[in-house]
Coordinates of C-alpha atoms in Angstrom, one line a residue:
R1 CA 16.8 12.4 8.6
A2 CA 16.6 9.4 10.8
T3 CA 14.0 6.8 10.3
G4 CA 12.5 6.9 13.8
R5 CA 14.2 4.0 15.4
G6 CA 14.6 5.7 18.8
F7 CA 12.5 4.3 21.7
T8 CA 9.1 6.0 21.8
I9 CA 5.7 5.2 23.2
K10 CA 3.8 7.9 21.2
H11 CA 2.0 7.0 18.0
E12 CA 2.9 9.3 15.2
K13 CA 0.2 10.0 12.6
F14 CA 0.8 9.2 8.9
A15 CA 0.6 12.9 8.0
E16 CA 3.4 13.7 10.4
L17 CA 5.5 10.8 9.1
F18 CA 4.9 12.0 5.5
R19 CA 6.0 15.6 6.4
F20 CA 9.1 14.3 8.1
Y21 CA 10.3 11.6 5.7
A22 CA 8.8 12.4 2.3
F23 CA 11.8 14.3 0.8
S24 CA 14.5 12.3 2.5
H25 CA 13.1 8.7 2.3
F26 CA 9.7 8.2 0.7
Y27 CA 10.4 9.8 -2.7
R28 CA 13.7 8.0 -3.0
G29 CA 12.2 4.6 -2.0
V30 CA 9.4 4.9 -4.6
E31 CA 11.9 5.9 -7.3
L32 CA 14.2 3.0 -6.5
S33 CA 11.3 0.6 -6.5
F34 CA 10.2 1.9 -9.9
L35 CA 13.6 1.5 -11.3
L36 CA 13.9 -2.1 -10.0
L37 CA 10.5 -2.9 -11.6
L38 CA 11.9 -1.5 -14.9
F39 CA 15.0 -3.6 -14.5
Y40 CA 12.8 -6.7 -14.1
A41 CA 10.7 -5.8 -17.1
Y42 CA 13.4 -4.8 -19.5
G43 CA 16.6 -6.2 -18.0
T44 CA 18.7 -8.9 -19.7
F45 CA 19.5 -11.9 -17.5
S46 CA 21.0 -14.2 -20.1
W47 CA 22.9 -13.9 -23.4
C48 CA 24.5 -16.0 -26.0
N49 CA 28.1 -16.7 -25.1
C50 CA 29.2 -18.3 -28.4
S51 CA 30.5 -16.9 -31.6
W52 CA 28.5 -17.0 -34.9
M53 CA 31.3 -19.1 -36.3
L54 CA 29.6 -22.1 -35.0
E55 CA 27.1 -21.6 -37.8
A56 CA 29.6 -20.2 -40.4
D57 CA 28.4 -22.7 -43.1
F58 CA 24.8 -21.6 -42.5
Y59 CA 25.7 -17.9 -43.0
N60 CA 28.1 -18.7 -45.9
N61 CA 31.0 -17.2 -43.8
V62 CA 29.3 -13.8 -43.8
E63 CA 28.8 -12.3 -40.3
P64 CA 25.1 -12.0 -39.5
L65 CA 23.5 -9.1 -37.7
P66 CA 23.5 -9.3 -33.9
Y67 CA 19.8 -9.9 -33.5
E68 CA 19.9 -12.6 -36.2
W69 CA 22.6 -14.6 -34.5
K70 CA 21.0 -14.1 -31.1
T71 CA 17.7 -15.6 -32.3
R72 CA 19.4 -18.6 -33.8
C73 CA 21.7 -19.1 -30.8
Y74 CA 18.7 -19.1 -28.4
A75 CA 16.9 -21.6 -30.7
N76 CA 19.7 -24.1 -31.4
F77 CA 22.4 -23.6 -28.7
Y78 CA 20.5 -22.7 -25.6
Q79 CA 21.9 -25.5 -23.4
S80 CA 25.5 -24.9 -24.3
C81 CA 25.7 -21.2 -25.0
V82 CA 22.8 -19.4 -23.1
L83 CA 22.1 -21.5 -20.1
P84 CA 25.5 -21.0 -18.4
T85 CA 25.0 -17.2 -18.5
N86 CA 21.6 -17.3 -16.7
Q87 CA 21.4 -14.9 -13.7
N88 CA 18.6 -14.8 -11.2
Y89 CA 16.8 -11.4 -10.8
G90 CA 16.1 -12.0 -7.1
I91 CA 19.7 -12.6 -6.2
M92 CA 20.8 -9.6 -8.2
S93 CA 18.3 -7.1 -6.7
Y94 CA 17.3 -8.3 -3.3
S95 CA 19.6 -6.0 -1.5
L96 CA 18.2 -3.0 -3.3
W97 CA 14.7 -4.1 -2.6
L98 CA 15.6 -4.2 1.1
I99 CA 16.9 -0.7 0.9
A100 CA 13.7 0.5 -0.9
A101 CA 11.5 -1.2 1.6
T102 CA 13.4 0.2 4.5
W103 CA 13.1 3.7 3.2
M104 CA 9.4 3.4 2.6
W105 CA 8.1 1.4 5.6
A106 CA 10.7 1.5 8.4
P107 CA 9.0 4.5 10.1
F108 CA 5.8 2.4 10.4
F109 CA 7.5 -0.6 11.8
F110 CA 9.1 1.5 14.6
N111 CA 5.9 3.5 15.2
P112 CA 3.9 2.2 18.2
S113 CA 0.5 0.8 17.0
G114 CA 1.7 1.6 13.4
L115 CA -0.1 -1.5 12.1
D116 CA -3.2 -1.3 14.3
W117 CA -6.4 -1.0 12.2
D118 CA -8.1 1.6 14.3
K119 CA -5.0 3.8 14.3
C120 CA -4.6 3.4 10.6
I121 CA -8.1 4.6 10.0
D122 CA -7.6 7.6 12.1
D123 CA -4.3 8.3 10.3
Y124 CA -6.0 8.1 7.0
S125 CA -8.7 10.6 8.0
D126 CA -6.0 12.9 9.4
W127 CA -3.9 12.6 6.2
Q128 CA -6.9 13.4 3.9
Q129 CA -7.7 16.5 6.0
W130 CA -4.0 17.5 5.9
L131 CA -4.0 17.2 2.0
T132 CA -7.2 19.3 1.6
T133 CA -6.4 22.1 4.1
K134 CA -5.3 25.3 2.5
N135 CA -3.0 27.5 4.6
D136 CA 0.6 28.5 5.0
S137 CA 1.3 26.4 8.2
S138 CA 2.8 22.9 8.4
E139 CA -0.7 21.6 9.3
S140 CA -1.6 21.7 5.6
W141 CA 0.1 20.1 2.6
L142 CA 0.4 23.4 0.8
G143 CA 2.3 25.1 3.7
W144 CA 4.5 22.1 4.2
W145 CA 5.4 21.8 0.5
A146 CA 6.1 25.5 0.2
N147 CA 8.4 25.4 3.3
E148 CA 10.3 22.4 1.9
L149 CA 11.0 24.2 -1.4
E150 CA 11.7 27.6 0.1
Y151 CA 15.5 27.1 -0.4
L152 CA 14.9 27.6 -4.2
E153 CA 14.2 31.3 -3.6
H154 CA 17.8 31.7 -2.3
S155 CA 19.6 29.4 -4.6
T156 CA 22.1 30.5 -7.2
P157 CA 21.8 30.1 -11.0
F158 CA 24.5 27.4 -10.9
S159 CA 22.7 25.4 -8.2
R160 CA 19.5 25.6 -10.3
L161 CA 21.4 24.3 -13.3
V162 CA 22.8 21.4 -11.3
Q163 CA 19.3 20.6 -10.1
F164 CA 18.0 20.8 -13.7
V165 CA 20.6 18.3 -14.8
R166 CA 19.7 16.0 -11.9
K167 CA 16.0 16.1 -12.7
T168 CA 16.7 15.2 -16.4
R169 CA 17.0 11.5 -15.3
F170 CA 13.2 11.3 -15.5
L171 CA 13.2 12.4 -19.1
L172 CA 15.9 10.0 -20.0
V173 CA 14.0 7.1 -18.5
A174 CA 10.9 8.2 -20.4
V175 CA 12.9 8.4 -23.7
G176 CA 14.3 4.9 -23.0
L177 CA 10.8 3.5 -22.4
Y178 CA 9.6 5.2 -25.6
L179 CA 12.4 3.7 -27.7
Q180 CA 11.8 0.2 -26.2
M181 CA 8.1 0.5 -27.0
M182 CA 8.7 1.6 -30.5
F183 CA 11.1 -1.2 -31.1
R184 CA 8.6 -3.7 -29.9
L185 CA 5.8 -2.2 -32.0
A186 CA 7.7 -1.7 -35.2
Y187 CA 9.5 -5.0 -35.3
T188 CA 6.8 -7.7 -35.1
E189 CA 8.6 -10.8 -36.6
Q190 CA 11.5 -12.7 -35.1
N191 CA 13.7 -11.8 -38.0
M192 CA 13.1 -8.1 -37.2
T193 CA 11.4 -7.1 -40.4
V194 CA 9.5 -3.8 -40.3
A195 CA 5.8 -4.1 -40.2
D196 CA 4.1 -2.8 -43.3
D197 CA 0.6 -2.3 -41.9
F198 CA 1.0 1.3 -40.7
A199 CA 4.5 2.8 -41.1
L200 CA 3.5 6.2 -39.7
K201 CA 2.3 4.9 -36.4
P202 CA 5.6 5.7 -34.4
Y203 CA 5.5 9.3 -35.8
I204 CA 1.9 9.8 -34.8
I205 CA 2.6 8.6 -31.3
L206 CA 5.6 10.9 -31.0
G207 CA 3.5 13.8 -32.3
A208 CA 0.7 13.1 -29.8
L209 CA 3.2 13.1 -26.9
V210 CA 4.6 16.4 -28.1
V211 CA 1.1 17.8 -28.3
L212 CA 0.4 16.6 -24.8
L213 CA 3.5 18.4 -23.5
L214 CA 2.4 21.6 -25.3
I215 CA -1.0 21.4 -23.7
L216 CA 0.5 21.0 -20.3
A217 CA 2.7 24.0 -20.8
C218 CA 0.0 26.2 -22.3
A219 CA -2.5 25.3 -19.6
G220 CA 0.0 26.1 -16.9
Y221 CA 0.8 29.5 -18.5
A222 CA -2.8 30.4 -19.0
S223 CA -3.9 29.4 -15.5
G224 CA -1.2 31.6 -14.0
R225 CA -2.4 34.6 -16.1
V226 CA -6.1 34.4 -15.4
A227 CA -6.3 32.8 -11.9
K228 CA -6.6 36.1 -10.1
K229 CA -9.6 37.2 -12.3
M230 CA -11.7 34.0 -11.8
T231 CA -14.2 33.1 -9.2
F232 CA -14.1 29.8 -7.3
K233 CA -16.6 28.1 -9.6
Q234 CA -14.7 29.2 -12.7
K235 CA -11.5 27.8 -11.2
R236 CA -13.2 24.5 -10.5
L237 CA -14.5 24.5 -14.1
R238 CA -11.1 25.3 -15.5
K239 CA -9.6 22.4 -13.5
L240 CA -12.3 20.0 -14.8
K241 CA -11.7 21.0 -18.4
F242 CA -8.0 20.5 -18.0
H243 CA -8.4 17.1 -16.5
L244 CA -10.9 16.0 -19.2
T245 CA -8.6 17.3 -22.0
F246 CA -5.6 15.5 -20.5
A247 CA -7.7 12.2 -20.1
G248 CA -9.0 12.5 -23.6
L249 CA -5.6 13.0 -25.2
A250 CA -4.2 10.2 -23.2
G251 CA -7.0 8.0 -24.4
L252 CA -6.4 9.0 -28.0
I253 CA -2.7 8.1 -27.7
A254 CA -3.7 4.7 -26.3
A255 CA -6.2 4.2 -29.1
L256 CA -3.3 4.6 -31.6
L257 CA -1.5 1.7 -30.2
Y258 CA -2.1 -2.0 -30.4
F259 CA -4.7 -2.7 -27.8
N260 CA -2.9 -4.7 -25.2
L261 CA -2.3 -4.1 -21.5
R262 CA 1.5 -3.9 -21.8
T263 CA 1.4 -1.2 -24.4
I264 CA -1.2 0.9 -22.4
V265 CA 0.9 0.6 -19.3
E266 CA 4.0 1.7 -21.2
I267 CA 2.4 4.8 -22.6
A268 CA 0.9 5.7 -19.2
L269 CA 4.4 5.4 -17.6
I270 CA 5.9 7.6 -20.4
V271 CA 3.3 10.3 -19.9
L272 CA 3.6 10.2 -16.1
L273 CA 7.4 10.4 -16.3
V274 CA 7.4 13.3 -18.7
A275 CA 4.7 15.1 -16.6
Y276 CA 6.8 14.6 -13.5
W277 CA 9.9 15.9 -15.3
V278 CA 8.0 19.0 -16.5
L279 CA 6.8 19.5 -12.9
Q280 CA 10.4 19.4 -11.5
I281 CA 11.7 21.7 -14.2
A282 CA 8.8 24.1 -13.7
I283 CA 9.5 24.2 -10.0
V284 CA 13.2 25.1 -10.7
R285 CA 12.4 27.6 -13.4
L286 CA 9.1 29.3 -12.2
G287 CA 9.1 28.6 -8.5
F288 CA 6.5 26.7 -6.5
R289 CA 3.9 29.5 -6.1
H290 CA 2.0 28.6 -9.2
A291 CA -1.6 27.2 -9.4
M292 CA -0.8 24.5 -11.9
I293 CA 2.4 23.4 -10.3
E294 CA 0.7 23.1 -6.9
T295 CA -2.1 21.0 -8.4
I296 CA 0.1 18.6 -10.2
A297 CA 2.5 18.3 -7.2
A298 CA -0.4 17.6 -4.9
L299 CA -1.6 14.8 -7.3
F300 CA 1.9 13.2 -7.3
D301 CA 2.2 13.5 -3.5
R302 CA -1.2 11.9 -3.1
S303 CA 0.0 9.0 -5.3
V304 CA 3.2 8.6 -3.4
G305 CA 1.2 8.6 -0.2
W306 CA -1.0 5.8 -1.4
I307 CA 2.0 3.7 -2.5
I308 CA 3.4 4.1 1.0
F309 CA 0.2 3.8 3.0
G310 CA -1.7 1.3 0.9
P311 CA 0.4 -1.8 2.0
V312 CA 0.2 -0.6 5.6
L313 CA -3.6 -0.5 5.4
F314 CA -3.6 -4.0 3.7
I315 CA -1.5 -5.5 6.5
A316 CA -3.6 -3.8 9.2
M317 CA -6.8 -5.2 7.7
F318 CA -5.8 -8.8 6.7
M319 CA -2.8 -9.5 8.9
P320 CA -3.7 -8.2 12.4
F321 CA -1.2 -10.6 14.1
L322 CA 1.6 -8.5 12.7
S323 CA 0.5 -5.6 15.0
A324 CA 1.0 -7.9 18.0
F325 CA 4.3 -9.1 16.7
Q326 CA 5.4 -5.5 16.2
Q327 CA 4.5 -4.5 19.8
R328 CA 6.4 -7.6 21.0
V329 CA 9.5 -6.7 19.1
M330 CA 9.5 -3.0 20.2
F331 CA 8.6 -3.6 23.8
N332 CA 10.2 -7.0 24.4
Q333 CA 11.9 -5.9 27.6
A334 CA 8.7 -4.5 29.0
F335 CA 6.8 -7.7 28.2
T336 CA 9.6 -9.7 29.9
S337 CA 9.2 -7.6 33.0
G338 CA 5.4 -8.4 33.0
L339 CA 4.2 -4.9 32.1
E340 CA 1.0 -4.3 30.2
V341 CA 2.4 -2.4 27.3
S342 CA -0.9 -1.3 25.8
K343 CA -1.4 1.1 28.8
L344 CA 1.9 2.8 28.1
F345 CA 0.6 4.5 25.0
S346 CA -3.1 4.4 25.4
N347 CA -5.0 7.7 25.4
D348 CA -7.3 6.7 28.3
A349 CA -4.6 6.1 30.9
V350 CA -5.7 7.7 34.1
T351 CA -3.3 8.5 36.9
K352 CA -4.5 8.0 40.5
P353 CA -4.6 11.2 42.5
D354 CA -2.2 11.6 45.3
P355 CA -3.8 10.7 48.7
A356 CA -4.7 13.6 51.0
P357 CA -2.0 14.4 53.5
K358 CA -2.7 13.1 57.0
K359 CA -3.1 15.6 59.8
K360 CA -0.3 15.6 62.3
K361 CA -1.3 14.9 65.8
K362 CA -0.5 17.6 68.3
R363 CA 2.0 16.6 70.9
D364 CA 0.9 16.8 74.5
E365 CA 2.7 19.6 76.1

């Protein structure tokens, strides 16, 4: 789908932009931004370019382990062996950041009054109403989401298998984060000796994650079996219990770790990635007409919406001059011609009525 760069004077609401660009641009932009942040947090931008033979006498001509030589190389030969290999993260990733930003925010830049504060507030109210409306039309999130996934009902087993393999990338990223976190927690000293304080901690964390996945699966299965027999209050109570159980177990997992911000963020990312992977696999396997699937999907879509719309609200509130700059860029030719651009897309524009036709004078016979 296009990103809305055609000339237009009509302001499109955020709910309409989300319906049109979510699957084609917004999801991809958020995923690419997340991967770029992971690359910044865990990427390697320098390495030791020298052989351990420089310190052969120190190691008694016995080749050391890679991490041992890396530690000594960084400590003693940084200027000669490490510094020449330094690479800048910004230079390596700026083009991908431009692509991600274009996918996420280009529709707003080319949307008339897209950065106007009053319009943003109206868009926010309309978006919240669209999320909470429950019907089968595109005027509600549920109807739009079901329509976007309707192709799964007509897909072949092979196409479902291909989609299953594609969605496995979220699980692989979660496993990579878990291994990185365990490596950091288990090896505390620079010489990489295993910590002796609590050797079972990695296994407890892994077991807690497995239990969390089982709870998600069991809750989804149970909700599908009993949803038809429950009243509205019972459904709300069931949802509350599920959320409290999920939050309690996530807090328990966080309590098992070393209490620092980085570790808590890592475990939260792992849980979210695994939950999103379970959601995608459940959609492929069970379909999208499931109470638990719809609830989790709505939560993730709301999060994506805030990631996209949050910076727009911030710019509209604290940088109002960008709205005038946007109008100038979009309607530069109209400004040059001396037109008042605000009247082109204002809602209170009134057209003057046509003057009454004059009566023709009768000719003298």
